[in-house]
GROMACS .gro file of C-alpha atoms in nm:
model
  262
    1UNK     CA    1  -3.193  -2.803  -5.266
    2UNK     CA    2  -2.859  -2.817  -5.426
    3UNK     CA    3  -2.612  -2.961  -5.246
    4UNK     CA    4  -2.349  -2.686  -5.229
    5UNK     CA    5  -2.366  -2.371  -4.969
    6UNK     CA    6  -2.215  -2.059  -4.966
    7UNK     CA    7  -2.051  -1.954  -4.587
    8UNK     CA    8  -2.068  -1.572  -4.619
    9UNK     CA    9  -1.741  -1.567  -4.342
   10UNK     CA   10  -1.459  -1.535  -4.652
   11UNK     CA   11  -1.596  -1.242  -4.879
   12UNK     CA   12  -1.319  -1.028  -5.089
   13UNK     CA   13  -1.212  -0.707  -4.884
   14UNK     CA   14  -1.023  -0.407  -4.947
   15UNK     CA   15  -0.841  -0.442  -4.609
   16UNK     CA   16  -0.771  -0.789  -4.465
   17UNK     CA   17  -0.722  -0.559  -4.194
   18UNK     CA   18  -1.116  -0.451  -4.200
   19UNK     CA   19  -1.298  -0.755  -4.178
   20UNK     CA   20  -1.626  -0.571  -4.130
   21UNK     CA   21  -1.531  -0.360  -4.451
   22UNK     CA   22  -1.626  -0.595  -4.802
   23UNK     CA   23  -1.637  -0.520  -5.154
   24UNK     CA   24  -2.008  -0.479  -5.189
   25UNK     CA   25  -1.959  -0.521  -5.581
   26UNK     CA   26  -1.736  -0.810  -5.565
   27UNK     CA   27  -1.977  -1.020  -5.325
   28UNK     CA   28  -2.294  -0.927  -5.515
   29UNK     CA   29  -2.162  -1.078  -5.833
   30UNK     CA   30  -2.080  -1.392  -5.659
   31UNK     CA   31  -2.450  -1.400  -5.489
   32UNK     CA   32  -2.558  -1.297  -5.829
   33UNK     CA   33  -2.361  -1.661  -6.008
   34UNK     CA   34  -2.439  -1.863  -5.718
   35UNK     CA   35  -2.834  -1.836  -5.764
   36UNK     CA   36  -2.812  -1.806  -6.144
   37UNK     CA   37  -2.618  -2.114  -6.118
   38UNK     CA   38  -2.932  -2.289  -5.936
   39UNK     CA   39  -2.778  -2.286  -5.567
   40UNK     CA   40  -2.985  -2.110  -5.293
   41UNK     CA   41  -2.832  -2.170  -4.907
   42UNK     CA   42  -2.641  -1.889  -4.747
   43UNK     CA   43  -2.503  -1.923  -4.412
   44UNK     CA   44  -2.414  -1.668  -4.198
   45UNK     CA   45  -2.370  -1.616  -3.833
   46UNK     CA   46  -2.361  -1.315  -3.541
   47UNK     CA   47  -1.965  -1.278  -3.544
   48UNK     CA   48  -1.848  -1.330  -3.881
   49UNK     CA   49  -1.687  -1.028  -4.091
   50UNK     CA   50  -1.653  -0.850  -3.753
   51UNK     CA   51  -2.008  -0.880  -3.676
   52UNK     CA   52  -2.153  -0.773  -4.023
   53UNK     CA   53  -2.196  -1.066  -4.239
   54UNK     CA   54  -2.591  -1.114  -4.145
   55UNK     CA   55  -2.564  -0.714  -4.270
   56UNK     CA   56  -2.383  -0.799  -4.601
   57UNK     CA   57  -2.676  -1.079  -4.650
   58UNK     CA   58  -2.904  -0.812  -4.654
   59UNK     CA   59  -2.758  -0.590  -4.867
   60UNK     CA   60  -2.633  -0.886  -5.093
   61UNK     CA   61  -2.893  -1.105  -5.125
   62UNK     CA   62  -3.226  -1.028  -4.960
   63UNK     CA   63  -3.270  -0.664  -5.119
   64UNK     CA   64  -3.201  -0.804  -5.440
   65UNK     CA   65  -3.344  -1.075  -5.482
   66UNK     CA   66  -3.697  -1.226  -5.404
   67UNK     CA   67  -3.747  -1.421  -5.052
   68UNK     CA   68  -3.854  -1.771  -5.217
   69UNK     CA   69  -3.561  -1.772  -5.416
   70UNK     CA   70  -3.272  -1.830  -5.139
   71UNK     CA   71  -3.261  -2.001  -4.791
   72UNK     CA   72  -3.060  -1.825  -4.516
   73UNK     CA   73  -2.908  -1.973  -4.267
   74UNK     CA   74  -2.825  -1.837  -3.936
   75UNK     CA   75  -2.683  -1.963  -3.551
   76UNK     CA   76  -2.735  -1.810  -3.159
   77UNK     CA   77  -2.368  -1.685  -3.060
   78UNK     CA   78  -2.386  -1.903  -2.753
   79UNK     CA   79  -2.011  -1.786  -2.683
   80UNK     CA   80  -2.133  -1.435  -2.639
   81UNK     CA   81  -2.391  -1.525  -2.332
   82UNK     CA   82  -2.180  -1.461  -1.958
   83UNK     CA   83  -2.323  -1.662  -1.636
   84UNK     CA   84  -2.580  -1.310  -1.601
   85UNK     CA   85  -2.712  -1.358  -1.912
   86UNK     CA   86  -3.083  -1.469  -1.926
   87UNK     CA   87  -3.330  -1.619  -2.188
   88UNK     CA   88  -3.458  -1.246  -2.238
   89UNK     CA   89  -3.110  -1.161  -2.388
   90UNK     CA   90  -3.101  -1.445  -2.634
   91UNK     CA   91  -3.449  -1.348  -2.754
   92UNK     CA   92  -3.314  -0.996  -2.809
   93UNK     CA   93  -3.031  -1.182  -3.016
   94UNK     CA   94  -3.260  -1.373  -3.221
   95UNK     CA   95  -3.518  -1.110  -3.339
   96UNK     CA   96  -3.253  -0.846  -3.372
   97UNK     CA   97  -3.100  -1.143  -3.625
   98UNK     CA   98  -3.430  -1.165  -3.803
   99UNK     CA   99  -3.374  -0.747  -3.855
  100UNK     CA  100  -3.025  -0.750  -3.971
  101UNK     CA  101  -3.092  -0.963  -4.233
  102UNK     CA  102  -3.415  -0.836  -4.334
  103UNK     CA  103  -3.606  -1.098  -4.304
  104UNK     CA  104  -3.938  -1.212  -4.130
  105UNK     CA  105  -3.784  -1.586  -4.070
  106UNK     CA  106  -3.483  -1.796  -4.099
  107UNK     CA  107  -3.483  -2.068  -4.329
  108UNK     CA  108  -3.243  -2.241  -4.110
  109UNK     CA  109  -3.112  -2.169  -3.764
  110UNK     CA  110  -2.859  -2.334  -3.539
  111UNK     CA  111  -2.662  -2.310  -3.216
  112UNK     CA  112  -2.397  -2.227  -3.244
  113UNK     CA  113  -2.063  -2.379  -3.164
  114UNK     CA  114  -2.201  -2.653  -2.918
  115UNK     CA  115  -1.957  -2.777  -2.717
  116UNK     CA  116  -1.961  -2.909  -2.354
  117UNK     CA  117  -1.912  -2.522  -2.201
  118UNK     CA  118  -2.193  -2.392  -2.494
  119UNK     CA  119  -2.428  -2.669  -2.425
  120UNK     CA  120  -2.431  -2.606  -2.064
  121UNK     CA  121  -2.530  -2.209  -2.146
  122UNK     CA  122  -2.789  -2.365  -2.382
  123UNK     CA  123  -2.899  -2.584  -2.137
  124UNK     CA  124  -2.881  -2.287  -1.889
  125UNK     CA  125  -3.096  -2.062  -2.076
  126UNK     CA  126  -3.365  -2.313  -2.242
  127UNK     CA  127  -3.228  -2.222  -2.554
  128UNK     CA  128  -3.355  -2.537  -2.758
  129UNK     CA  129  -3.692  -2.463  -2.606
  130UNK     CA  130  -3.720  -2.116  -2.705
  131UNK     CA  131  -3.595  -2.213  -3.042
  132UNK     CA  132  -3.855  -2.513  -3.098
  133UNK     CA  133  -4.095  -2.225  -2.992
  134UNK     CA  134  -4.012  -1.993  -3.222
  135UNK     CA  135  -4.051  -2.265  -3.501
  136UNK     CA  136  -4.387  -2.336  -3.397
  137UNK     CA  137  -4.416  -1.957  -3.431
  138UNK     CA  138  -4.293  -1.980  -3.816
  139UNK     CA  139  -3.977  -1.756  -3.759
  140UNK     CA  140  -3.729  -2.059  -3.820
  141UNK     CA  141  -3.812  -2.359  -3.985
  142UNK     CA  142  -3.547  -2.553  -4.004
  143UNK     CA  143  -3.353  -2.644  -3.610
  144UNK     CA  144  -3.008  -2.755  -3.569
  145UNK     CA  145  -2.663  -2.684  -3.424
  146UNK     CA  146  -2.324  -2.645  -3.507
  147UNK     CA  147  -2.070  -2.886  -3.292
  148UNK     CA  148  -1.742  -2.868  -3.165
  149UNK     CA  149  -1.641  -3.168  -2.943
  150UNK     CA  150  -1.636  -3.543  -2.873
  151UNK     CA  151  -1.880  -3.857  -3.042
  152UNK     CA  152  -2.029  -3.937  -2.695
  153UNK     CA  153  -2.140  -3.603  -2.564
  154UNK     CA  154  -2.331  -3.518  -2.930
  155UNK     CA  155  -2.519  -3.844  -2.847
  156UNK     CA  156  -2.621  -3.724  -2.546
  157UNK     CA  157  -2.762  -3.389  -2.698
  158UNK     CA  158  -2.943  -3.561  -2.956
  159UNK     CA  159  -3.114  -3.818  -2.743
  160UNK     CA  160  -3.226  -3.526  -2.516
  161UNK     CA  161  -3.383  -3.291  -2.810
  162UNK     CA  162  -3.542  -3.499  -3.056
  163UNK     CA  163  -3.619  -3.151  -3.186
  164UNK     CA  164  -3.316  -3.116  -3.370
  165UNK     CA  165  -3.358  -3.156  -3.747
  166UNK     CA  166  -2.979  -3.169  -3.887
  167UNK     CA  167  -2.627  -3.095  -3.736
  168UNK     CA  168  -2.292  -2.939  -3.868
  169UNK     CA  169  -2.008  -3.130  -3.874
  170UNK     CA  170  -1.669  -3.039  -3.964
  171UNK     CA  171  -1.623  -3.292  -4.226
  172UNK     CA  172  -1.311  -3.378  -4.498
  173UNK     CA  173  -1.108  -3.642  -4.603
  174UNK     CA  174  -0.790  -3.509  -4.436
  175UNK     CA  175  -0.983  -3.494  -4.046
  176UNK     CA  176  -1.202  -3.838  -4.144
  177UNK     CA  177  -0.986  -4.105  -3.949
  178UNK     CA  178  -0.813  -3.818  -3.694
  179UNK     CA  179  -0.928  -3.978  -3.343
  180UNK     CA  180  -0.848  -3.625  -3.168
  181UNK     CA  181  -1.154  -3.444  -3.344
  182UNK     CA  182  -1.373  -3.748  -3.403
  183UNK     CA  183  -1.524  -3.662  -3.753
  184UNK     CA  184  -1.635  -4.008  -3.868
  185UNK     CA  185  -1.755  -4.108  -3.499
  186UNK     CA  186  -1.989  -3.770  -3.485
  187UNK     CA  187  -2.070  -3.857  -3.861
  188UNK     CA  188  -2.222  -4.194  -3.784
  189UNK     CA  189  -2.395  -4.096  -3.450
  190UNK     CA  190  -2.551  -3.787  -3.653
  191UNK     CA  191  -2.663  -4.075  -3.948
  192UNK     CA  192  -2.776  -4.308  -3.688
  193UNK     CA  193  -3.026  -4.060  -3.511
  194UNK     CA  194  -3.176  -4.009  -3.861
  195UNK     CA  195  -3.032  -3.655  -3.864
  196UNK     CA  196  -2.914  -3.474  -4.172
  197UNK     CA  197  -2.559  -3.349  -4.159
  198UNK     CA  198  -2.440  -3.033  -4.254
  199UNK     CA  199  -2.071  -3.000  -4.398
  200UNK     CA  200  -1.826  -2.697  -4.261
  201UNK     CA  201  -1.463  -2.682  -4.340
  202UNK     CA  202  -1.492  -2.953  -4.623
  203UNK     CA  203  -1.197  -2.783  -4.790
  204UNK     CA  204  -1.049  -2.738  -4.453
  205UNK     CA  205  -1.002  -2.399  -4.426
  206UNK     CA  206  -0.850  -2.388  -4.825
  207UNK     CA  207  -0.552  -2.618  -4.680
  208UNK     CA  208  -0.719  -2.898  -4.946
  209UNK     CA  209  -0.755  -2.663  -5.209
  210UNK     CA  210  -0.357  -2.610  -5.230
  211UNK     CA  211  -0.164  -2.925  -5.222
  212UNK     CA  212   0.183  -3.012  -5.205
  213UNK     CA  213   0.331  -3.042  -5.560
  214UNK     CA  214   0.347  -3.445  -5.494
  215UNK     CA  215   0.012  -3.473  -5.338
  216UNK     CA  216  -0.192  -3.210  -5.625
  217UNK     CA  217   0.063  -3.447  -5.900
  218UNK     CA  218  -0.138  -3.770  -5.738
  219UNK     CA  219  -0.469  -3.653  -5.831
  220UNK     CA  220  -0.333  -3.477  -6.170
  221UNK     CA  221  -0.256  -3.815  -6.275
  222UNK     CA  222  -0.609  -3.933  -6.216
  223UNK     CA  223  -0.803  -3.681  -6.336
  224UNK     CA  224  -0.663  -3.380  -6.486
  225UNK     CA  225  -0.941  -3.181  -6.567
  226UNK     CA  226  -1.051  -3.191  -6.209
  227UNK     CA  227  -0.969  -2.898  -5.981
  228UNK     CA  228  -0.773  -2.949  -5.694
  229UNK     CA  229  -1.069  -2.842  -5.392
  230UNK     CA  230  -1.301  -3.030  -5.623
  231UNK     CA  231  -1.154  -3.396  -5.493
  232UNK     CA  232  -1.307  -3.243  -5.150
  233UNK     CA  233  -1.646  -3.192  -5.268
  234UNK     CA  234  -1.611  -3.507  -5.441
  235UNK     CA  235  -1.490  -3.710  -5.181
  236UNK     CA  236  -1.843  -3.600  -4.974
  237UNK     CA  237  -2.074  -3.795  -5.194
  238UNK     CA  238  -2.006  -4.084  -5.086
  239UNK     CA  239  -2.127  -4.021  -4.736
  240UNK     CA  240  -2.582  -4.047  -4.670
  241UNK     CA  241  -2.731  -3.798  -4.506
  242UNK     CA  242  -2.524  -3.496  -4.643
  243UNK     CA  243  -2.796  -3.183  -4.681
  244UNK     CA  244  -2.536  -2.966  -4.795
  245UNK     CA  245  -2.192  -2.843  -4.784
  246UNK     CA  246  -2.083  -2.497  -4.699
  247UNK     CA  247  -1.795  -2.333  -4.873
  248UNK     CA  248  -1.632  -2.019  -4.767
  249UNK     CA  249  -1.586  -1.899  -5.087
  250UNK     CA  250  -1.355  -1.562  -5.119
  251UNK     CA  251  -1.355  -1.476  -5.524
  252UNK     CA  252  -1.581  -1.537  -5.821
  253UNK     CA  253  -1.343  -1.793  -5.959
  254UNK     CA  254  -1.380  -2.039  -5.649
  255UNK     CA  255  -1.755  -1.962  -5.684
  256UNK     CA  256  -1.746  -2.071  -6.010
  257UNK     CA  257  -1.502  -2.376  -5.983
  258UNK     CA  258  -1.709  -2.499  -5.690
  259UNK     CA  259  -2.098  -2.486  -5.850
  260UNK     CA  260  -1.893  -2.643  -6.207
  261UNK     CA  261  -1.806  -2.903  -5.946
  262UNK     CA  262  -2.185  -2.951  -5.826
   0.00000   0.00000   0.00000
């Protein structure tokens, strides 16, 4: 698998004001350059685009092009589960996932947004469990989670679910050393469970993909024909264990500029 992903949480729209609106032409050419380009994972989740991007992968990608020639990825909204909730609602979750994308399994699934309040719900409502059973029952094969917090509590949740194939990190060069969100310390305990990692935000949210004049002059001087975001991309290759790298690409030129990159 190459080792670039595109986060379907960005796509073009004719209102910024609409997330749930997107330019259905705009994002099928990008799906379209992205797989002609060799690149297959597309990650999507329950809330992004106002609660229709696992729609949009339909539309875009799984009606128009053959199953064995993409990987989806999707993630449980743990967020959206109150203290009433019970396993029967996250099971309604998951295979009413599986129908808005149009799909009879999930290449990849996570939890999402684990955090010491979304790990408890997990925890809660046997959501690894139900998971690892519905790999077992071939509608995910891939099992992971997204997380949000500190290095010691992600060792915790890894030593309890040896289940647990890979985990997404928030990972880039400008959050590597920053103590407060603990990048390289989840990093290495990821790596030393044997885990593969996942990479979100690698271009932080676009902040690395516009520079300060002095800062984008820096790398200039190094190498010129090298895009600016690119030094992001870059800058992950040096770290084992990376699976892939999601970008949440909003045009056909960063779409471009990022596979040129891969």
């Amino acid at each position: 698998m190459q080792k670039l992903g595109f986060g379907m949480m960005r796509l073009p729209t004719p209102d910024p004001g609409q997330q749930d609106k997107v330019d259905m032409e705009k994002v099928c050419a990008m799906v379209d350059t992205f797989l002609e380009r060799g690149f297959t994972y597309f990650d999507t989740a329950y809330m992004y685009h106002g609660g229709e991007s696992e729609a949009i992968v339909r539309e875009a990608v799984v009606k128009r092009h053959p199953r064995d020639s993409f990987t989806i990825a999707d993630k449980m909204p743990l967020v959206n589960f109150k203290a009433d909730s019970t396993p029967a609602d996250q099971e309604k979750v998951f295979f009413g996932q599986l129908e808005k994308c149009g799909v009879d399994y999930f290449d990849y699934y996570l939890l999402h947004n684990v955090n010491a309040e979304t790990y408890a719900t997990a925890q809660r409502l046997d959501t690894f469990a139900f998971l690892k059973g519905q790999r077992e029952a071939g509608k995910l094969r891939h099992l992971g989670f997204s997380y949000h917090d500190k290095a010691e509590l992600l060792d915790q949740i890894l030593t309890g679910h040896p289940e647990v194939e890979f985990v997404q990190l928030q990972l880039n060069y400008l959050d590597w050393e920053d103590e407060r969100i603990q990048s390289r310390k989840c990093y290495e305990t990821v790596v030393r469970h044997g885990k593969k990692v996942v990479v979100m935000e690698p271009v932080k949210g676009g902040r690395l993909a516009k520079l300060s004049p002095e800062s984008a002059a820096m790398l200039k001087a190094e190498h010129p024909d090298w895009s600016i975001p690119s030094w992001a991309f870059r800058w992950l290759k040096r770290l084992e264990g990376v699976q892939v790298a999601l970008s949440g690409m909003s045009n056909l030129e960063q779409i471009q500029d990022n596979v040129a990159t891969y």
